[in-house]
PDB file of C-alpha atoms in Angstrom:
ATOM      1  CA  GLU A   1      36.696-122.864  67.024  1.00  0.00           C
ATOM      2  CA  ALA A   2      36.251-118.930  66.530  1.00  0.00           C
ATOM      3  CA  GLY A   3      39.440-117.097  67.436  1.00  0.00           C
ATOM      4  CA  VAL A   4      40.307-113.995  69.881  1.00  0.00           C
ATOM      5  CA  ALA A   5      38.374-111.132  67.783  1.00  0.00           C
ATOM      6  CA  GLN A   6      39.482-107.704  68.040  1.00  0.00           C
ATOM      7  CA  SER A   7      38.875-104.524  66.565  1.00  0.00           C
ATOM      8  CA  PRO A   8      39.471-101.752  64.923  1.00  0.00           C
ATOM      9  CA  ARG A   9      42.580-103.173  63.090  1.00  0.00           C
ATOM     10  CA  TYR A  10      43.771 -99.751  62.439  1.00  0.00           C
ATOM     11  CA  LYS A  11      43.399 -96.562  64.107  1.00  0.00           C
ATOM     12  CA  ILE A  12      45.173 -93.248  63.835  1.00  0.00           C
ATOM     13  CA  ILE A  13      44.327 -90.361  66.198  1.00  0.00           C
ATOM     14  CA  GLU A  14      45.961 -87.288  67.323  1.00  0.00           C
ATOM     15  CA  LYS A  15      47.710 -87.184  70.610  1.00  0.00           C
ATOM     16  CA  ARG A  16      45.586 -85.987  73.554  1.00  0.00           C
ATOM     17  CA  GLN A  17      42.702 -87.549  71.614  1.00  0.00           C
ATOM     18  CA  SER A  18      41.118 -91.046  73.022  1.00  0.00           C
ATOM     19  CA  VAL A  19      40.748 -94.453  71.787  1.00  0.00           C
ATOM     20  CA  ALA A  20      39.111 -97.471  72.868  1.00  0.00           C
ATOM     21  CA  PHE A  21      39.894-101.116  71.721  1.00  0.00           C
ATOM     22  CA  TRP A  22      37.687-103.925  71.780  1.00  0.00           C
ATOM     23  CA  CYS A  23      38.521-107.530  72.340  1.00  0.00           C
ATOM     24  CA  ASN A  24      35.824-110.821  72.092  1.00  0.00           C
ATOM     25  CA  PRO A  25      38.017-113.979  73.754  1.00  0.00           C
ATOM     26  CA  ILE A  26      37.528-117.322  72.678  1.00  0.00           C
ATOM     27  CA  SER A  27      34.204-118.878  74.401  1.00  0.00           C
ATOM     28  CA  GLY A  28      34.644-120.366  77.480  1.00  0.00           C
ATOM     29  CA  HIS A  29      38.315-118.622  78.206  1.00  0.00           C
ATOM     30  CA  ALA A  30      38.445-117.242  81.861  1.00  0.00           C
ATOM     31  CA  THR A  31      41.545-115.683  81.229  1.00  0.00           C
ATOM     32  CA  LEU A  32      41.896-112.562  79.074  1.00  0.00           C
ATOM     33  CA  TYR A  33      45.023-110.397  78.323  1.00  0.00           C
ATOM     34  CA  TRP A  34      45.935-106.949  76.999  1.00  0.00           C
ATOM     35  CA  TYR A  35      49.636-106.829  75.604  1.00  0.00           C
ATOM     36  CA  GLN A  36      50.940-103.625  73.868  1.00  0.00           C
ATOM     37  CA  GLN A  37      53.558-104.294  70.950  1.00  0.00           C
ATOM     38  CA  ILE A  38      56.197-101.651  70.217  1.00  0.00           C
ATOM     39  CA  LEU A  39      57.947-102.027  66.844  1.00  0.00           C
ATOM     40  CA  GLY A  40      60.541-104.291  67.391  1.00  0.00           C
ATOM     41  CA  GLN A  41      59.880-105.564  70.675  1.00  0.00           C
ATOM     42  CA  GLY A  42      58.118-108.588  72.097  1.00  0.00           C
ATOM     43  CA  PRO A  43      54.691-107.560  73.093  1.00  0.00           C
ATOM     44  CA  LYS A  44      54.346-106.659  76.934  1.00  0.00           C
ATOM     45  CA  LEU A  45      51.770-107.225  79.342  1.00  0.00           C
ATOM     46  CA  LEU A  46      49.488-104.420  80.426  1.00  0.00           C
ATOM     47  CA  ILE A  47      46.508-106.023  82.392  1.00  0.00           C
ATOM     48  CA  GLN A  48      45.285-109.422  83.045  1.00  0.00           C
ATOM     49  CA  PHE A  49      41.605-110.413  84.029  1.00  0.00           C
ATOM     50  CA  GLN A  50      40.581-113.601  85.457  1.00  0.00           C
ATOM     51  CA  ASN A  51      36.506-113.777  84.636  1.00  0.00           C
ATOM     52  CA  ASN A  52      35.857-110.277  85.407  1.00  0.00           C
ATOM     53  CA  GLY A  53      38.403-109.064  87.807  1.00  0.00           C
ATOM     54  CA  VAL A  54      41.656-108.115  87.325  1.00  0.00           C
ATOM     55  CA  VAL A  55      44.817-110.009  88.370  1.00  0.00           C
ATOM     56  CA  ASP A  56      47.440-107.883  87.075  1.00  0.00           C
ATOM     57  CA  ASP A  57      47.896-104.405  86.095  1.00  0.00           C
ATOM     58  CA  SER A  58      51.442-103.544  87.549  1.00  0.00           C
ATOM     59  CA  GLN A  59      52.251-102.385  84.038  1.00  0.00           C
ATOM     60  CA  LEU A  60      49.466-100.495  82.984  1.00  0.00           C
ATOM     61  CA  PRO A  61      49.841 -96.742  82.999  1.00  0.00           C
ATOM     62  CA  LYS A  62      46.817 -96.199  84.817  1.00  0.00           C
ATOM     63  CA  ASP A  63      46.936 -92.331  84.542  1.00  0.00           C
ATOM     64  CA  ARG A  64      46.068 -92.888  80.837  1.00  0.00           C
ATOM     65  CA  PHE A  65      44.968 -96.347  80.450  1.00  0.00           C
ATOM     66  CA  SER A  66      42.155 -98.029  81.810  1.00  0.00           C
ATOM     67  CA  ALA A  67      40.539-101.308  80.693  1.00  0.00           C
ATOM     68  CA  GLU A  68      37.273-103.377  81.952  1.00  0.00           C
ATOM     69  CA  ARG A  69      35.678-107.016  81.461  1.00  0.00           C
ATOM     70  CA  LEU A  70      31.969-106.545  81.670  1.00  0.00           C
ATOM     71  CA  LYS A  71      30.179-109.928  82.613  1.00  0.00           C
ATOM     72  CA  GLY A  72      33.698-111.506  82.044  1.00  0.00           C
ATOM     73  CA  VAL A  73      33.728-112.075  78.659  1.00  0.00           C
ATOM     74  CA  ASP A  74      34.158-109.140  76.252  1.00  0.00           C
ATOM     75  CA  SER A  75      36.892-106.149  77.032  1.00  0.00           C
ATOM     76  CA  THR A  76      37.757-102.901  76.327  1.00  0.00           C
ATOM     77  CA  LEU A  77      40.880-100.975  76.733  1.00  0.00           C
ATOM     78  CA  LYS A  78      40.879 -97.443  76.567  1.00  0.00           C
ATOM     79  CA  ILE A  79      43.513 -94.579  76.055  1.00  0.00           C
ATOM     80  CA  GLN A  80      43.002 -90.800  77.375  1.00  0.00           C
ATOM     81  CA  PRO A  81      44.490 -88.807  76.611  1.00  0.00           C
ATOM     82  CA  ALA A  82      47.155 -90.447  74.250  1.00  0.00           C
ATOM     83  CA  LYS A  83      50.839 -89.875  73.622  1.00  0.00           C
ATOM     84  CA  LEU A  84      53.195 -90.232  70.664  1.00  0.00           C
ATOM     85  CA  GLU A  85      54.979 -93.262  72.430  1.00  0.00           C
ATOM     86  CA  ASP A  86      51.599 -95.103  72.329  1.00  0.00           C
ATOM     87  CA  SER A  87      51.822 -95.755  68.710  1.00  0.00           C
ATOM     88  CA  ALA A  88      52.112 -99.669  69.127  1.00  0.00           C
ATOM     89  CA  VAL A  89      49.986-102.822  68.412  1.00  0.00           C
ATOM     90  CA  TYR A  90      47.364-103.730  71.130  1.00  0.00           C
ATOM     91  CA  LEU A  91      46.977-107.345  71.410  1.00  0.00           C
ATOM     92  CA  CYS A  92      44.490-109.261  73.141  1.00  0.00           C
ATOM     93  CA  ALA A  93      44.736-112.742  74.099  1.00  0.00           C
ATOM     94  CA  SER A  94      42.913-115.203  76.161  1.00  0.00           C
ATOM     95  CA  SER A  95      43.519-118.657  78.076  1.00  0.00           C
ATOM     96  CA  GLN A  96      41.114-121.447  79.515  1.00  0.00           C
ATOM     97  CA  PHE A  97      42.711-121.446  83.064  1.00  0.00           C
ATOM     98  CA  PRO A  98      45.244-119.720  84.940  1.00  0.00           C
ATOM     99  CA  ALA A  99      48.872-121.051  83.925  1.00  0.00           C
ATOM    100  CA  ASN A 100      49.764-124.145  82.265  1.00  0.00           C
ATOM    101  CA  THR A 101      47.455-123.709  79.312  1.00  0.00           C
ATOM    102  CA  GLU A 102      47.872-122.244  75.575  1.00  0.00           C
ATOM    103  CA  ALA A 103      47.299-118.677  75.326  1.00  0.00           C
ATOM    104  CA  PHE A 104      45.681-117.653  72.155  1.00  0.00           C
ATOM    105  CA  PHE A 105      45.884-114.067  70.511  1.00  0.00           C
ATOM    106  CA  GLY A 106      43.834-111.919  68.172  1.00  0.00           C
ATOM    107  CA  GLN A 107      45.114-110.184  65.287  1.00  0.00           C
ATOM    108  CA  GLY A 108      45.948-106.879  67.075  1.00  0.00           C
ATOM    109  CA  THR A 109      45.219-103.177  66.498  1.00  0.00           C
ATOM    110  CA  ARG A 110      47.761-100.916  65.329  1.00  0.00           C
ATOM    111  CA  LEU A 111      47.549 -97.638  67.040  1.00  0.00           C
ATOM    112  CA  THR A 112      49.289 -94.611  65.405  1.00  0.00           C
ATOM    113  CA  VAL A 113      49.496 -91.531  67.505  1.00  0.00           C
ATOM    114  CA  VAL A 114      50.354 -88.138  65.516  1.00  0.00           C
TER     115      VAL A 114
ATOM    116  CA  LYS B   1      61.647-110.914  87.420  1.00  0.00           C
ATOM    117  CA  GLN B   2      61.966-113.077  84.618  1.00  0.00           C
ATOM    118  CA  GLU B   3      63.843-111.889  81.478  1.00  0.00           C
ATOM    119  CA  VAL B   4      63.863-113.559  78.060  1.00  0.00           C
ATOM    120  CA  THR B   5      66.495-113.351  75.809  1.00  0.00           C
ATOM    121  CA  GLN B   6      66.402-114.304  72.155  1.00  0.00           C
ATOM    122  CA  ILE B   7      69.371-115.166  69.774  1.00  0.00           C
ATOM    123  CA  PRO B   8      69.862-114.416  67.031  1.00  0.00           C
ATOM    124  CA  ALA B   9      68.127-111.650  66.500  1.00  0.00           C
ATOM    125  CA  ALA B  10      67.814-111.864  62.945  1.00  0.00           C
ATOM    126  CA  LEU B  11      68.660-114.985  60.680  1.00  0.00           C
ATOM    127  CA  SER B  12      68.542-115.541  56.618  1.00  0.00           C
ATOM    128  CA  VAL B  13      69.139-118.892  55.286  1.00  0.00           C
ATOM    129  CA  PRO B  14      68.442-120.706  52.116  1.00  0.00           C
ATOM    130  CA  GLU B  15      65.517-123.001  51.484  1.00  0.00           C
ATOM    131  CA  GLY B  16      65.759-126.481  52.422  1.00  0.00           C
ATOM    132  CA  GLU B  17      67.984-126.067  55.713  1.00  0.00           C
ATOM    133  CA  ASN B  18      67.553-126.950  59.303  1.00  0.00           C
ATOM    134  CA  LEU B  19      67.865-124.436  61.706  1.00  0.00           C
ATOM    135  CA  VAL B  20      68.019-123.589  65.495  1.00  0.00           C
ATOM    136  CA  LEU B  21      66.418-120.623  67.196  1.00  0.00           C
ATOM    137  CA  ASN B  22      67.243-120.004  71.042  1.00  0.00           C
ATOM    138  CA  CYS B  23      65.692-118.736  73.919  1.00  0.00           C
ATOM    139  CA  SER B  24      67.255-118.155  77.345  1.00  0.00           C
ATOM    140  CA  PHE B  25      65.335-117.238  80.768  1.00  0.00           C
ATOM    141  CA  THR B  26      66.717-115.951  83.787  1.00  0.00           C
ATOM    142  CA  ASP B  27      64.125-117.544  86.040  1.00  0.00           C
ATOM    143  CA  SER B  28      63.764-121.426  86.132  1.00  0.00           C
ATOM    144  CA  ALA B  29      60.812-121.637  88.338  1.00  0.00           C
ATOM    145  CA  ILE B  30      58.473-122.066  85.064  1.00  0.00           C
ATOM    146  CA  TYR B  31      55.231-123.048  84.408  1.00  0.00           C
ATOM    147  CA  ASN B  32      55.836-124.085  81.044  1.00  0.00           C
ATOM    148  CA  LEU B  33      57.449-121.971  77.639  1.00  0.00           C
ATOM    149  CA  GLN B  34      55.624-121.146  74.475  1.00  0.00           C
ATOM    150  CA  TRP B  35      56.692-120.524  71.205  1.00  0.00           C
ATOM    151  CA  PHE B  36      54.781-118.263  68.644  1.00  0.00           C
ATOM    152  CA  ARG B  37      55.126-117.090  65.436  1.00  0.00           C
ATOM    153  CA  GLN B  38      54.638-113.569  64.138  1.00  0.00           C
ATOM    154  CA  ASP B  39      53.856-112.761  60.743  1.00  0.00           C
ATOM    155  CA  PRO B  40      54.210-109.160  59.423  1.00  0.00           C
ATOM    156  CA  GLY B  41      51.084-106.928  60.201  1.00  0.00           C
ATOM    157  CA  LYS B  42      49.437-109.705  62.194  1.00  0.00           C
ATOM    158  CA  GLY B  43      48.789-111.248  65.516  1.00  0.00           C
ATOM    159  CA  LEU B  44      50.663-114.185  67.224  1.00  0.00           C
ATOM    160  CA  THR B  45      50.100-117.663  66.363  1.00  0.00           C
ATOM    161  CA  SER B  46      50.906-120.416  68.994  1.00  0.00           C
ATOM    162  CA  LEU B  47      53.062-122.953  67.706  1.00  0.00           C
ATOM    163  CA  LEU B  48      54.162-125.223  70.527  1.00  0.00           C
ATOM    164  CA  LEU B  49      53.614-125.255  74.626  1.00  0.00           C
ATOM    165  CA  ILE B  50      55.871-126.916  76.422  1.00  0.00           C
ATOM    166  CA  GLN B  51      54.979-128.146  80.140  1.00  0.00           C
ATOM    167  CA  SER B  52      57.529-127.366  82.659  1.00  0.00           C
ATOM    168  CA  SER B  53      57.682-131.170  83.269  1.00  0.00           C
ATOM    169  CA  GLN B  54      58.642-132.068  79.715  1.00  0.00           C
ATOM    170  CA  ARG B  55      61.721-131.814  77.827  1.00  0.00           C
ATOM    171  CA  GLU B  56      60.620-131.330  74.212  1.00  0.00           C
ATOM    172  CA  GLN B  57      57.283-130.829  72.139  1.00  0.00           C
ATOM    173  CA  THR B  58      57.288-131.622  68.155  1.00  0.00           C
ATOM    174  CA  SER B  59      54.437-130.488  65.905  1.00  0.00           C
ATOM    175  CA  GLY B  60      55.352-131.154  62.034  1.00  0.00           C
ATOM    176  CA  ARG B  61      58.654-130.118  61.167  1.00  0.00           C
ATOM    177  CA  LEU B  62      59.013-127.992  64.501  1.00  0.00           C
ATOM    178  CA  ASN B  63      60.668-129.123  67.482  1.00  0.00           C
ATOM    179  CA  ALA B  64      61.083-127.368  70.430  1.00  0.00           C
ATOM    180  CA  SER B  65      62.892-128.588  73.583  1.00  0.00           C
ATOM    181  CA  LEU B  66      63.258-127.015  77.064  1.00  0.00           C
ATOM    182  CA  ASP B  67      66.098-127.578  79.981  1.00  0.00           C
ATOM    183  CA  LYS B  68      64.800-125.720  82.978  1.00  0.00           C
ATOM    184  CA  SER B  69      68.429-126.125  85.033  1.00  0.00           C
ATOM    185  CA  SER B  70      69.957-124.247  82.580  1.00  0.00           C
ATOM    186  CA  GLY B  71      67.242-121.959  81.571  1.00  0.00           C
ATOM    187  CA  ARG B  72      67.246-122.460  77.893  1.00  0.00           C
ATOM    188  CA  SER B  73      64.716-123.831  75.028  1.00  0.00           C
ATOM    189  CA  THR B  74      65.300-124.440  71.132  1.00  0.00           C
ATOM    190  CA  LEU B  75      63.141-124.141  68.637  1.00  0.00           C
ATOM    191  CA  TYR B  76      64.127-126.701  65.623  1.00  0.00           C
ATOM    192  CA  ILE B  77      62.894-126.082  62.179  1.00  0.00           C
ATOM    193  CA  ALA B  78      63.687-129.100  59.862  1.00  0.00           C
ATOM    194  CA  ALA B  79      63.763-128.497  55.921  1.00  0.00           C
ATOM    195  CA  SER B  80      62.960-124.973  56.030  1.00  0.00           C
ATOM    196  CA  GLN B  81      60.588-123.323  53.331  1.00  0.00           C
ATOM    197  CA  PRO B  82      60.188-119.484  52.006  1.00  0.00           C
ATOM    198  CA  GLY B  83      56.552-119.890  54.276  1.00  0.00           C
ATOM    199  CA  ASP B  84      58.246-120.297  57.692  1.00  0.00           C
ATOM    200  CA  SER B  85      59.608-116.503  57.026  1.00  0.00           C
ATOM    201  CA  ALA B  86      58.767-114.960  59.970  1.00  0.00           C
ATOM    202  CA  THR B  87      59.428-113.599  63.562  1.00  0.00           C
ATOM    203  CA  TYR B  88      59.514-116.145  66.026  1.00  0.00           C
ATOM    204  CA  LEU B  89      59.213-115.185  69.565  1.00  0.00           C
ATOM    205  CA  CYS B  90      59.184-117.152  72.857  1.00  0.00           C
ATOM    206  CA  ALA B  91      57.465-116.500  75.940  1.00  0.00           C
ATOM    207  CA  LEU B  92      57.036-117.550  79.677  1.00  0.00           C
ATOM    208  CA  PRO B  93      54.649-117.055  82.427  1.00  0.00           C
ATOM    209  CA  ARG B  94      55.517-113.945  85.022  1.00  0.00           C
ATOM    210  CA  GLY B  95      56.709-114.977  88.135  1.00  0.00           C
ATOM    211  CA  GLY B  96      53.552-116.104  90.217  1.00  0.00           C
ATOM    212  CA  ALA B  97      50.677-114.739  87.611  1.00  0.00           C
ATOM    213  CA  ASP B  98      50.529-116.039  84.222  1.00  0.00           C
ATOM    214  CA  GLY B  99      50.771-113.446  82.030  1.00  0.00           C
ATOM    215  CA  LEU B 100      53.410-113.807  79.750  1.00  0.00           C
ATOM    216  CA  THR B 101      57.212-112.294  79.305  1.00  0.00           C
ATOM    217  CA  PHE B 102      58.247-112.473  75.903  1.00  0.00           C
ATOM    218  CA  GLY B 103      61.670-112.239  74.287  1.00  0.00           C
ATOM    219  CA  LYS B 104      62.337-109.644  71.443  1.00  0.00           C
ATOM    220  CA  GLY B 105      61.911-112.195  68.825  1.00  0.00           C
ATOM    221  CA  THR B 106      64.005-114.016  65.932  1.00  0.00           C
ATOM    222  CA  HIS B 107      63.114-112.466  62.410  1.00  0.00           C
ATOM    223  CA  LEU B 108      63.789-115.521  60.268  1.00  0.00           C
ATOM    224  CA  ILE B 109      64.187-115.186  56.473  1.00  0.00           C
ATOM    225  CA  ILE B 110      64.039-118.477  54.389  1.00  0.00           C
ATOM    226  CA  GLN B 111      65.448-117.472  50.914  1.00  0.00           C
ATOM    227  CA  PRO B 112      63.700-119.464  47.704  1.00  0.00           C
TER     228      PRO B 112
END
């Protein structure tokens, strides 16, 4: 079974630029999550999709972050404009059903904002 | 709001020792608890998932226990090996939604 795929693996941008990350979840997984992990911290949930609908985006900084999941499969997370404090690893995860099931994570995208 | 605390923050032990990592949480109304491993520069690998109705789960040299009433979980690693060196994270679903709330992790080093 293929895992969660993310790209790119690394990205360096200047502050105020924009950046986009891509995620392809495990086939058949209806739930998709984006997490932000700052160095030395545990991941923090940014947004959760169920199929192509948003379930929870309460911790997403909506003035600069946006995410979409077209056709309930792939997802993109965008930051525009980026700030220095956005430097982090952005992790995508998927699970088969809401709650009570195991979440599987991709390798992450390491973003450095200079 | 669920809060997750992991103790210790870092641990260094000689190879072969048995060790226990601790995770505590504030809201005992949980669906499940998941333990992950994270290697430097990598994503998270799921180790064990304990359902709220279970008290423990085992996989190889790993055993995770769950005590909902006291808000605690432990990850027991038997006969530790250098390859076990990594950061170990516990996580629980957030309230009524099922996104995960993570602890900060325990950074484990197994000395050869």
